[in-house]
Short mmCIF file of C-alpha atoms in Angstrom, two decimals:
data_model
loop_
_atom_site.label_atom_id
_atom_site.label_comp_id
_atom_site.label_asym_id
_atom_site.label_seq_id
_atom_site.Cartn_x
_atom_site.Cartn_y
_atom_site.Cartn_z
CA MET A 93 37.53 -0.15 10.13
CA THR A 94 37.74 -3.82 9.32
CA GLY A 95 36.58 -3.62 5.73
CA VAL A 96 33.33 -5.57 5.96
CA ILE A 97 31.96 -3.54 3.04
CA SER A 98 33.65 -2.62 -0.26
CA ARG A 99 31.64 -3.12 -3.44
CA ARG A 100 31.37 0.33 -5.00
CA ALA A 101 31.21 -1.01 -8.56
CA VAL A 102 28.12 -2.99 -7.66
CA LEU A 103 26.58 0.06 -6.01
CA GLY A 104 27.21 2.03 -9.14
CA GLY A 105 25.34 -0.63 -11.05
CA LEU A 106 22.41 -0.30 -8.67
CA GLY A 107 22.30 3.43 -9.24
CA SER A 108 22.61 3.19 -13.01
CA GLY A 109 19.87 0.58 -13.08
CA LEU A 110 17.51 3.36 -12.06
CA ALA A 111 19.10 6.12 -14.10
CA SER A 112 15.89 6.74 -16.00
CA VAL A 113 13.86 7.12 -12.78
CA ALA A 114 13.49 10.76 -11.80
CA TYR A 115 13.88 11.33 -8.05
CA ALA A 116 10.78 13.50 -7.90
CA ASN A 117 8.66 11.12 -10.00
CA ALA A 118 9.30 7.60 -8.77
CA PRO A 119 7.24 5.06 -10.73
CA THR A 120 4.07 3.76 -9.18
CA ARG A 121 3.94 0.65 -11.37
CA SER A 122 6.31 -2.29 -11.26
CA ILE A 123 9.16 -2.26 -13.78
CA ARG A 124 9.57 -5.74 -15.20
CA PRO A 125 12.91 -7.16 -16.24
CA ALA A 126 13.86 -7.83 -19.85
CA SER A 127 11.79 -10.66 -21.25
CA LYS A 128 13.23 -14.13 -21.33
CA ALA A 129 11.95 -17.49 -22.47
CA PRO A 130 9.27 -18.04 -19.83
CA GLY A 131 8.25 -21.34 -18.33
CA PHE A 132 4.69 -22.21 -17.48
CA ASP A 133 5.23 -21.34 -13.81
CA LYS A 134 6.25 -17.82 -14.73
CA LEU A 135 3.26 -17.36 -17.03
CA THR A 136 0.87 -18.17 -14.19
CA LEU A 137 2.41 -15.76 -11.68
CA PRO A 138 0.27 -12.79 -10.61
CA SER A 139 1.74 -9.40 -11.38
CA ALA A 140 3.13 -7.26 -8.60
CA ASP A 141 0.46 -4.67 -9.33
CA ALA A 142 -2.28 -7.26 -8.92
CA LEU A 143 -0.85 -8.38 -5.59
CA VAL A 144 -0.60 -4.79 -4.32
CA ALA A 145 -4.19 -4.15 -5.36
CA GLN A 146 -5.38 -7.34 -3.66
CA ALA A 147 -3.64 -6.42 -0.38
CA ASN A 148 -5.42 -3.04 -0.39
CA LEU A 149 -3.21 -1.72 2.38
CA GLY A 150 -3.72 1.99 2.14
CA GLY A 151 -0.87 4.33 2.93
CA LYS A 152 2.32 4.04 0.90
CA LEU A 153 4.74 1.29 -0.04
CA GLY A 154 7.93 0.79 -1.98
CA PHE A 155 10.03 -2.21 -2.91
CA VAL A 156 13.14 -3.18 -4.86
CA VAL A 157 14.48 -6.61 -5.80
CA ALA A 158 17.91 -7.01 -7.35
CA ASP A 159 20.50 -9.64 -8.13
CA ALA A 160 22.46 -9.87 -4.89
CA ASN A 161 25.76 -10.51 -6.67
CA THR A 162 25.67 -8.03 -9.54
CA GLY A 163 23.27 -5.38 -8.24
CA GLU A 164 21.11 -5.64 -11.37
CA VAL A 165 17.72 -4.15 -10.50
CA LEU A 166 14.97 -6.58 -11.46
CA GLU A 167 11.71 -5.10 -10.21
CA VAL A 168 10.71 -1.94 -8.36
CA ARG A 169 7.82 0.07 -7.07
CA SER A 170 8.47 3.58 -5.73
CA PRO A 171 12.12 2.65 -5.07
CA LEU A 172 13.14 6.11 -3.85
CA LEU A 173 10.20 6.65 -1.51
CA PRO A 174 11.52 7.27 2.03
CA LEU A 175 9.54 5.42 4.70
CA PRO A 176 10.18 4.37 8.32
CA PRO A 177 12.29 1.19 8.20
CA ALA A 178 11.26 0.09 11.73
CA SER A 179 13.45 -2.79 12.96
CA VAL A 180 15.04 -3.33 9.54
CA THR A 181 17.27 -0.51 10.82
CA LYS A 182 18.96 -3.12 13.01
CA ALA A 183 20.46 -4.80 9.94
CA ILE A 184 22.29 -1.59 9.06
CA THR A 185 23.26 -1.13 12.70
CA ALA A 186 24.82 -4.61 12.68
CA VAL A 187 26.95 -3.75 9.65
CA TYR A 188 27.86 -0.38 11.18
CA GLY A 189 28.95 -1.96 14.46
CA MET A 190 30.98 -4.79 12.95
CA SER A 191 32.67 -2.47 10.45
CA VAL A 192 33.69 0.10 13.06
CA LEU A 193 34.25 -2.06 16.16
CA GLY A 194 35.25 -5.35 14.53
CA ALA A 195 33.35 -8.62 14.40
CA GLU A 196 35.23 -10.01 17.43
CA HIS A 197 34.69 -6.95 19.63
CA SER A 198 33.45 -7.75 23.13
CA PHE A 199 32.13 -5.49 25.89
CA PRO A 200 33.83 -5.61 29.31
CA THR A 201 32.21 -5.10 32.72
CA GLU A 202 34.69 -4.63 35.58
CA VAL A 203 34.90 -4.26 39.34
CA ILE A 204 37.72 -1.85 40.17
CA ALA A 205 39.22 -1.07 43.57
CA THR A 206 40.72 2.39 44.05
CA GLY A 207 42.82 1.25 47.02
CA PRO A 208 44.61 -1.87 48.27
CA ILE A 209 42.98 -4.73 50.15
CA GLU A 210 44.00 -4.97 53.81
CA ALA A 211 42.56 -7.67 56.04
CA GLY A 212 39.68 -8.17 53.58
CA VAL A 213 38.79 -4.47 53.45
CA VAL A 214 39.26 -2.34 50.31
CA GLN A 215 41.06 0.83 51.42
CA GLY A 216 39.14 3.04 49.04
CA ASP A 217 36.13 2.81 46.75
CA LEU A 218 34.84 -0.18 44.84
CA VAL A 219 33.45 0.67 41.38
CA LEU A 220 31.24 -1.41 39.11
CA VAL A 221 32.21 -0.13 35.66
CA GLY A 222 30.12 -0.79 32.57
CA GLY A 223 31.69 -1.15 29.15
CA GLY A 224 28.36 -0.97 27.34
CA ASP A 225 27.55 -4.70 27.38
CA PRO A 226 23.89 -4.95 26.27
CA THR A 227 23.69 -8.63 27.24
CA LEU A 228 24.94 -8.43 30.84
CA ASP A 229 22.64 -10.47 33.07
CA THR A 230 22.21 -11.42 36.70
CA ASN A 231 24.21 -14.64 36.22
CA ALA A 232 27.23 -12.63 35.06
CA LEU A 233 26.99 -10.30 38.06
CA ALA A 234 26.79 -13.32 40.37
CA ALA A 235 29.99 -14.72 38.87
CA MET A 236 31.71 -11.36 39.39
CA ALA A 237 30.55 -11.27 43.01
CA ALA A 238 32.05 -14.75 43.53
CA ALA A 239 35.31 -13.59 41.91
CA LEU A 240 35.39 -10.63 44.28
CA LYS A 241 35.03 -12.96 47.27
CA ALA A 242 37.83 -15.14 45.86
CA LYS A 243 40.12 -12.09 45.95
CA GLY A 244 39.59 -11.91 49.70
CA VAL A 245 37.29 -8.87 49.72
CA LEU A 246 34.84 -8.73 52.63
CA ALA A 247 34.04 -5.03 52.99
CA LEU A 248 34.91 -1.47 51.92
CA LYS A 249 36.34 1.54 53.61
CA GLY A 250 35.03 3.89 50.93
CA LYS A 251 31.93 4.00 48.70
CA PHE A 252 30.39 1.49 46.34
CA LEU A 253 30.16 3.37 43.04
CA VAL A 254 28.59 2.50 39.69
CA HIS A 255 29.84 4.00 36.45
CA GLY A 256 27.82 3.88 33.23
CA GLY A 257 29.50 6.77 31.47
CA ARG A 258 31.09 4.74 28.69
CA LEU A 259 27.99 5.58 26.65
CA PRO A 260 25.71 8.63 26.87
CA TYR A 261 22.73 7.97 29.14
CA GLN A 262 19.33 7.95 27.44
CA ARG A 263 16.27 7.81 29.67
CA VAL A 264 14.20 6.11 26.95
CA ILE A 265 14.75 5.03 23.37
CA ASP A 266 11.53 6.57 22.04
CA PRO A 267 9.68 9.13 24.21
CA GLY A 268 6.52 8.59 22.16
CA GLN A 269 5.94 5.11 23.60
CA PRO A 270 3.89 4.32 26.74
CA ASP A 271 5.94 4.23 29.95
CA HIS A 272 5.44 0.55 30.76
CA LEU A 273 6.75 -1.08 27.56
CA GLY A 274 9.76 -3.24 28.34
CA TYR A 275 11.18 -2.86 24.84
CA ASN A 276 11.63 0.88 25.42
CA PRO A 277 14.10 1.00 28.35
CA ALA A 278 16.87 3.41 29.26
CA VAL A 279 20.30 3.10 27.62
CA SER A 280 23.56 3.37 29.53
CA GLY A 281 27.14 2.21 29.56
CA LEU A 282 26.11 -0.11 32.43
CA ASN A 283 23.09 -2.25 31.53
CA LEU A 284 21.46 -5.29 33.14
CA ASN A 285 18.85 -7.78 31.93
CA TYR A 286 18.17 -5.58 28.90
CA ASN A 287 17.34 -2.87 31.43
CA ARG A 288 14.14 -4.51 32.54
CA VAL A 289 12.83 -5.55 35.94
CA HIS A 290 10.50 -8.52 36.41
CA PHE A 291 7.08 -7.76 37.90
CA GLU A 292 5.12 -10.79 39.15
CA TRP A 293 1.79 -10.93 40.97
CA LYS A 294 -0.19 -13.76 42.56
CA ARG A 295 -3.62 -13.60 44.13
CA ALA A 296 -3.57 -14.01 47.92
CA GLY A 297 -7.13 -13.99 49.24
CA GLN A 298 -8.67 -10.63 48.38
CA SER A 299 -5.28 -9.09 47.68
CA PHE A 300 -2.08 -9.90 45.74
CA ASP A 301 1.48 -10.85 46.52
CA VAL A 302 3.77 -8.66 44.39
CA ALA A 303 7.45 -9.19 43.57
CA MET A 304 9.92 -6.97 41.71
CA ASP A 305 13.16 -8.79 40.95
CA ALA A 306 16.13 -9.09 38.60
CA ARG A 307 15.61 -12.74 37.83
CA SER A 308 17.67 -15.05 35.68
CA ASP A 309 17.49 -18.81 35.27
CA ARG A 310 19.58 -19.19 38.46
CA PHE A 311 18.84 -16.19 40.69
CA ARG A 312 15.91 -14.00 41.72
CA PRO A 313 17.34 -11.07 43.69
CA SER A 314 14.66 -8.64 44.86
CA VAL A 315 15.17 -4.97 44.11
CA ASN A 316 14.09 -1.76 45.83
CA MET A 317 14.86 0.65 42.99
CA ALA A 318 11.56 -0.38 41.35
CA LYS A 319 8.36 -0.47 43.40
CA MET A 320 4.80 -1.43 42.52
CA GLN A 321 1.52 -0.35 44.13
CA ILE A 322 -1.86 -1.88 43.24
CA VAL A 323 -4.58 0.75 42.83
CA ASP A 324 -8.37 0.32 42.64
CA ARG A 325 -9.11 1.51 39.11
CA LYS A 326 -9.69 0.10 35.63
CA VAL A 327 -7.59 2.47 33.51
CA PRO A 328 -4.90 3.38 32.94
CA VAL A 329 -3.39 -0.04 33.53
CA TYR A 330 0.00 1.41 34.56
CA THR A 331 1.31 4.75 35.75
CA TYR A 332 4.94 5.70 36.30
CA GLU A 333 6.76 8.28 38.39
CA ASP A 334 10.50 8.85 38.83
CA ALA A 335 11.10 9.40 42.56
CA MET A 336 14.76 10.41 42.84
CA GLY A 337 16.12 7.33 41.10
CA VAL A 338 13.35 4.97 42.22
CA ASP A 339 10.89 3.73 39.58
CA ASN A 340 7.48 4.07 41.23
CA TRP A 341 4.79 2.12 39.40
CA THR A 342 1.10 1.66 39.99
CA VAL A 343 -1.09 -0.95 38.33
CA ALA A 344 -4.86 -1.17 38.04
CA ARG A 345 -6.29 -3.94 40.20
CA GLY A 346 -8.90 -4.71 37.54
CA ALA A 347 -6.20 -5.67 35.03
CA LEU A 348 -4.46 -8.30 37.18
CA GLY A 349 -6.79 -11.30 37.05
CA ASN A 350 -5.55 -14.12 39.29
CA GLY A 351 -1.85 -13.77 38.56
CA GLY A 352 0.79 -13.15 35.94
CA SER A 353 4.05 -11.42 35.18
CA ARG A 354 5.71 -9.04 32.74
CA TRP A 355 8.99 -7.19 32.29
CA LEU A 356 8.93 -3.44 32.93
CA PRO A 357 11.59 -0.96 31.76
CA VAL A 358 14.26 0.39 34.07
CA ARG A 359 15.13 4.10 33.94
CA ARG A 360 18.36 4.05 35.97
CA PRO A 361 20.16 0.91 34.81
CA ASP A 362 23.43 1.85 36.54
CA LEU A 363 21.77 1.94 39.97
CA TYR A 364 19.76 -1.18 39.08
CA ALA A 365 22.93 -3.13 38.28
CA GLY A 366 24.56 -1.75 41.42
CA GLU A 367 21.75 -2.84 43.71
CA VAL A 368 21.64 -6.33 42.20
CA PHE A 369 25.42 -6.65 42.55
CA GLN A 370 25.16 -5.53 46.18
CA VAL A 371 22.59 -8.27 46.90
CA LEU A 372 24.64 -10.94 45.13
CA ALA A 373 27.83 -9.85 46.90
CA ARG A 374 26.06 -10.05 50.27
CA ALA A 375 25.20 -13.66 49.46
CA GLN A 376 28.95 -14.24 49.09
CA GLY A 377 29.68 -12.62 52.47
CA VAL A 378 30.88 -9.34 50.91
CA ARG A 379 29.31 -6.30 52.58
CA LEU A 380 28.75 -3.35 50.24
CA PRO A 381 26.95 -0.08 50.96
CA PRO A 382 24.14 1.08 48.65
CA PRO A 383 25.39 2.06 45.17
CA VAL A 384 26.11 5.66 44.24
CA ALA A 385 26.35 6.83 40.65
CA SER A 386 29.73 8.16 39.55
CA GLY A 387 30.34 10.23 36.44
CA ASP A 388 34.11 9.77 36.48
CA ALA A 389 35.93 6.77 35.05
CA PRO A 390 37.86 5.21 37.96
CA GLN A 391 41.56 4.45 38.20
CA GLY A 392 42.61 1.38 40.13
CA VAL A 393 43.02 -2.39 40.12
CA VAL A 394 40.57 -4.69 38.35
CA LEU A 395 39.37 -7.31 40.84
CA ALA A 396 36.73 -8.98 38.68
CA GLN A 397 35.76 -8.84 35.02
CA HIS A 398 33.11 -10.21 32.70
CA ARG A 399 33.41 -10.02 28.92
CA SER A 400 30.48 -10.39 26.57
CA ARG A 401 30.34 -12.74 23.63
CA ALA A 402 31.81 -11.52 20.35
CA LEU A 403 29.88 -8.81 18.54
CA THR A 404 29.03 -11.21 15.73
CA GLU A 405 27.07 -13.40 18.17
CA ILE A 406 25.47 -10.42 19.86
CA ALA A 407 24.36 -9.05 16.48
CA ARG A 408 22.91 -12.42 15.50
CA GLY A 409 20.82 -12.44 18.67
CA MET A 410 19.76 -8.85 18.07
CA LEU A 411 18.51 -9.65 14.56
CA LYS A 412 16.75 -12.82 15.74
CA TYR A 413 14.97 -11.32 18.75
CA SER A 414 14.94 -7.68 17.58
CA THR A 415 16.23 -6.36 20.92
CA ASN A 416 16.14 -2.57 20.85
CA LEU A 417 18.65 -2.03 23.66
CA THR A 418 21.26 -4.12 21.87
CA ALA A 419 20.87 -2.07 18.70
CA GLU A 420 21.22 1.23 20.54
CA VAL A 421 24.32 0.06 22.42
CA ILE A 422 25.98 -1.22 19.23
CA GLY A 423 25.21 2.00 17.39
CA LEU A 424 26.30 4.30 20.20
CA SER A 425 29.47 2.27 20.72
CA ALA A 426 30.38 2.50 17.03
CA SER A 427 29.75 6.26 16.96
CA THR A 428 31.81 6.71 20.13
CA GLU A 429 34.62 4.67 18.58
CA LEU A 430 34.62 7.04 15.61
CA GLY A 431 35.49 9.80 18.05
CA ALA A 432 32.50 12.13 17.84
CA ALA A 433 31.14 11.43 21.35
CA PRO A 434 27.41 11.62 20.51
CA THR A 435 25.14 12.81 23.29
CA SER A 436 21.84 11.48 21.90
CA LEU A 437 20.45 8.63 19.86
CA SER A 438 19.47 11.01 17.10
CA GLY A 439 23.00 12.40 16.98
CA SER A 440 24.47 8.93 16.78
CA GLY A 441 21.85 7.95 14.20
CA ALA A 442 22.94 10.90 12.06
CA MET A 443 26.51 9.62 12.27
CA MET A 444 25.37 6.19 11.10
CA ALA A 445 23.54 7.80 8.18
CA THR A 446 26.67 9.71 7.16
CA TRP A 447 28.68 6.50 7.41
CA ALA A 448 26.12 4.60 5.30
CA LYS A 449 26.37 7.22 2.57
CA ALA A 450 30.15 7.08 2.50
CA GLU A 451 30.65 3.33 2.93
CA LEU A 452 27.52 1.72 1.50
CA GLY A 453 26.54 4.15 -1.26
CA ALA A 454 23.16 4.98 0.27
CA ASN A 455 21.75 8.26 -1.01
CA ARG A 456 19.46 9.75 1.60
CA PRO A 457 19.17 7.63 4.76
CA GLN A 458 17.94 9.31 7.95
CA PHE A 459 18.17 7.53 11.29
CA GLN A 460 16.48 8.76 14.46
CA ASP A 461 18.01 5.88 16.42
CA HIS A 462 19.70 2.52 15.81
CA SER A 463 16.81 0.18 16.58
CA GLY A 464 14.02 1.61 14.43
CA LEU A 465 11.73 2.01 17.44
CA GLY A 466 11.17 5.69 16.70
CA ASP A 467 9.16 6.50 13.58
CA GLY A 468 11.28 9.49 12.57
CA SER A 469 13.81 7.46 10.56
CA ARG A 470 13.48 7.35 6.78
CA LEU A 471 14.96 4.92 4.28
CA SER A 472 14.14 4.03 0.70
CA ALA A 473 13.92 0.47 -0.57
CA LEU A 474 16.70 1.22 -3.04
CA ASP A 475 19.06 2.40 -0.31
CA MET A 476 18.34 -0.73 1.72
CA VAL A 477 19.06 -2.97 -1.25
CA LYS A 478 22.34 -1.12 -1.76
CA VAL A 479 23.29 -2.08 1.79
CA LEU A 480 22.35 -5.71 1.17
CA VAL A 481 24.29 -5.91 -2.10
CA SER A 482 27.28 -4.18 -0.50
CA ALA A 483 27.33 -6.70 2.34
CA GLY A 484 27.12 -9.49 -0.23
CA PRO A 485 24.91 -12.59 -0.27
CA ALA A 486 27.79 -14.68 1.07
CA GLY A 487 28.90 -12.04 3.57
CA ALA A 488 28.41 -11.66 7.28
CA LEU A 489 24.99 -10.02 7.16
CA GLN A 490 23.11 -12.89 5.53
CA GLY A 491 24.68 -15.28 8.02
CA LEU A 492 23.35 -13.14 10.85
CA MET A 493 19.81 -12.84 9.53
CA LYS A 494 17.25 -15.39 10.64
CA ASP A 495 15.50 -17.84 8.34
CA VAL A 496 11.97 -16.68 7.59
CA THR A 497 9.37 -19.35 6.83
CA PRO A 498 7.52 -18.56 3.58
CA LEU A 499 3.75 -18.13 3.79
CA ASP A 500 1.21 -19.35 1.25
CA VAL A 501 -1.71 -17.37 -0.18
CA LYS A 502 -3.75 -18.12 2.96
CA GLY A 503 -1.00 -16.93 5.28
CA ARG A 504 -0.06 -20.44 6.40
CA PRO A 505 3.55 -21.65 6.78
CA ARG A 506 4.89 -23.08 3.55
CA ASN A 507 7.58 -25.40 4.90
CA ALA A 508 8.25 -27.10 1.54
CA ALA A 509 8.69 -23.87 -0.45
CA PRO A 510 11.30 -24.20 -3.25
CA TYR A 511 13.01 -20.99 -2.14
CA GLY A 512 14.61 -19.74 1.09
CA ILE A 513 14.42 -16.41 2.87
CA GLN A 514 16.95 -14.84 5.25
CA ALA A 515 15.67 -11.46 6.32
CA LYS A 516 14.95 -8.89 9.02
CA THR A 517 11.40 -7.93 9.79
CA GLY A 518 10.27 -4.56 11.07
CA THR A 519 6.92 -3.71 12.65
CA LEU A 520 5.47 -0.61 14.25
CA ASN A 521 1.82 0.34 14.42
CA PHE A 522 0.82 0.77 10.76
CA VAL A 523 4.43 0.34 9.64
CA SER A 524 5.67 -2.97 8.22
CA SER A 525 8.97 -3.76 6.53
CA LEU A 526 11.02 -6.75 5.42
CA ALA A 527 14.48 -6.80 3.87
CA GLY A 528 17.08 -9.45 3.20
CA TYR A 529 17.90 -12.20 0.76
CA VAL A 530 15.83 -14.79 -1.08
CA THR A 531 17.43 -17.82 -2.70
CA ALA A 532 15.54 -18.85 -5.85
CA PRO A 533 14.96 -22.52 -6.76
CA ASP A 534 17.99 -22.38 -9.11
CA GLU A 535 20.14 -20.97 -6.24
CA ARG A 536 20.20 -17.43 -7.65
CA ARG A 537 20.50 -15.00 -4.74
CA LEU A 538 18.26 -11.94 -4.75
CA ALA A 539 18.44 -8.92 -2.42
CA PHE A 540 15.13 -7.27 -1.63
CA ALA A 541 13.58 -4.56 0.50
CA PHE A 542 9.88 -3.88 1.13
CA PHE A 543 8.66 -0.89 3.14
CA SER A 544 5.03 0.02 3.83
CA ALA A 545 3.41 2.57 6.12
CA ASP A 546 0.10 4.29 6.74
CA LEU A 547 1.50 7.28 8.59
CA ASP A 548 -1.83 9.10 8.84
CA ARG A 549 -3.38 6.22 10.78
CA ARG A 550 -0.25 5.93 12.90
CA ALA A 551 -0.29 9.63 13.76
CA ALA A 552 -3.90 9.35 14.93
CA ILE A 553 -3.04 6.88 17.72
CA SER A 554 -2.88 8.38 21.20
CA ARG A 555 0.26 7.68 23.24
CA GLN A 556 -1.54 5.52 25.80
CA ASP A 557 -3.02 3.31 23.05
CA ARG A 558 0.23 2.54 21.25
CA GLU A 559 0.66 -0.93 22.72
CA ARG A 560 -2.36 -2.43 20.90
CA PRO A 561 -4.19 0.17 18.79
CA ALA A 562 -7.34 -0.82 16.92
CA GLY A 563 -6.74 -1.99 13.38
CA ALA A 564 -2.94 -2.19 13.56
CA LYS A 565 -2.71 -5.96 13.88
CA GLY A 566 -4.93 -6.61 10.87
CA TRP A 567 -3.07 -4.03 8.79
CA SER A 568 0.27 -5.66 9.62
CA ARG A 569 -1.16 -9.06 8.70
CA GLN A 570 -2.13 -7.77 5.26
CA SER A 571 1.29 -6.20 4.74
CA ARG A 572 2.97 -9.45 5.73
CA TRP A 573 0.74 -11.34 3.28
CA LEU A 574 1.78 -8.98 0.48
CA GLN A 575 5.47 -9.35 1.35
CA HIS A 576 5.32 -13.12 1.09
CA GLN A 577 3.32 -13.18 -2.13
CA LEU A 578 5.85 -10.83 -3.70
CA LEU A 579 8.72 -13.01 -2.46
CA ALA A 580 7.11 -16.08 -4.02
CA ARG A 581 6.73 -14.18 -7.28
CA TRP A 582 10.30 -12.90 -7.28
CA ALA A 583 11.83 -16.27 -6.46
CA ILE A 584 10.17 -17.87 -9.50
CA MET A 585 10.12 -14.94 -11.91
CA HIS A 586 13.76 -13.94 -11.45
CA GLY A 587 15.37 -17.33 -11.17
CA THR A 588 17.80 -17.70 -14.04
#
């Protein structure tokens, strides 16, 4: 480990700050800090209880705010209540990955020949080998195909193999999500375009022109491993069937309008990457047979290689865009590096929870995955604040978190707010979370975590309605309003 985290004395202070709070009887009212000489602005602040009552969310919520440097707990509500953290999980995954793998870790993708090249022909197999890169795209594959041509390769004597066994294959991240959601793809050691294929349709007379491709800003190679059929119906909008490695989709004609596009998930990313590489190689004059999946790591000569950006940059992008695939790859890679060879996301999530207890002082974290997409994870606001204080307000984690624009009492951007927020959001249907750092007007750094969930309403949603269930958007808006009003309160109330 690289020692990103080591502040046990501070964690002890966080725990002792709640020593009078019984685990089984967490307070339901905010605990205010010791009184100090208040200014007029502090006297006019609404109480946390009043803000919670005004939001009228329903369900359950918990929050903690603490001094980010000392760990002194300043204000809490149900601090030990375990709730789904949603995408706030990714912040812990980032710390886990950088601590275990190193901040400068990069993921390789290689083309390996198992035999020599004679007269432009590889005397053996050619293998596209994934090193887990979650950011590999079509442009990178095109550069590797050009590098292969530069080595004098024109054809193969053996097979064209793809190997994604560096990480355990996962068909989906969360099986409870609808099939067509692009943010719930497969996970593999060989990934491409965040394991999504681009579906585009344009009206042509009484019918439609349909394209399925692996597009980037430079290339649009068509693929055959994902197929789309337009069907005369209104609902469901999409159906999916796995046909021996081919993703067979249908879409309701009534949902198409005059044209549009969306990204659909890929279930066999190794074969997807292989087919795209085959097309790009053909454009270079290199003839490859169709890809075949291989479970064995190859031995041979590396003819082409692509390395990802450093993990620090990948993690920053993950926290900014909340990419689920990236989180799962980072988490699985860290668990694999620790030597336990997890076979599932839940198994790897359990390893991350054990690590968080040992290294971050968290008490009872439970992780179903590394992205927070599944709703089976549980984390308390206090445990999340322990992570934030451990990482330190001047440490790597705050630098990776995105700036969040404060909102006023009407939910409008407050661009001239006297405080700053660097945080990670998390949203599922009827689950809303926010955790990070707020810098008060006097530059005091605070660490905070806010978790809210109405799990009864979430459980009542059918699987096919989980993309846009009734009421979820308005509920999330109210939770977000409450988060920002509390942040405004904390920034003023707890400034020194």
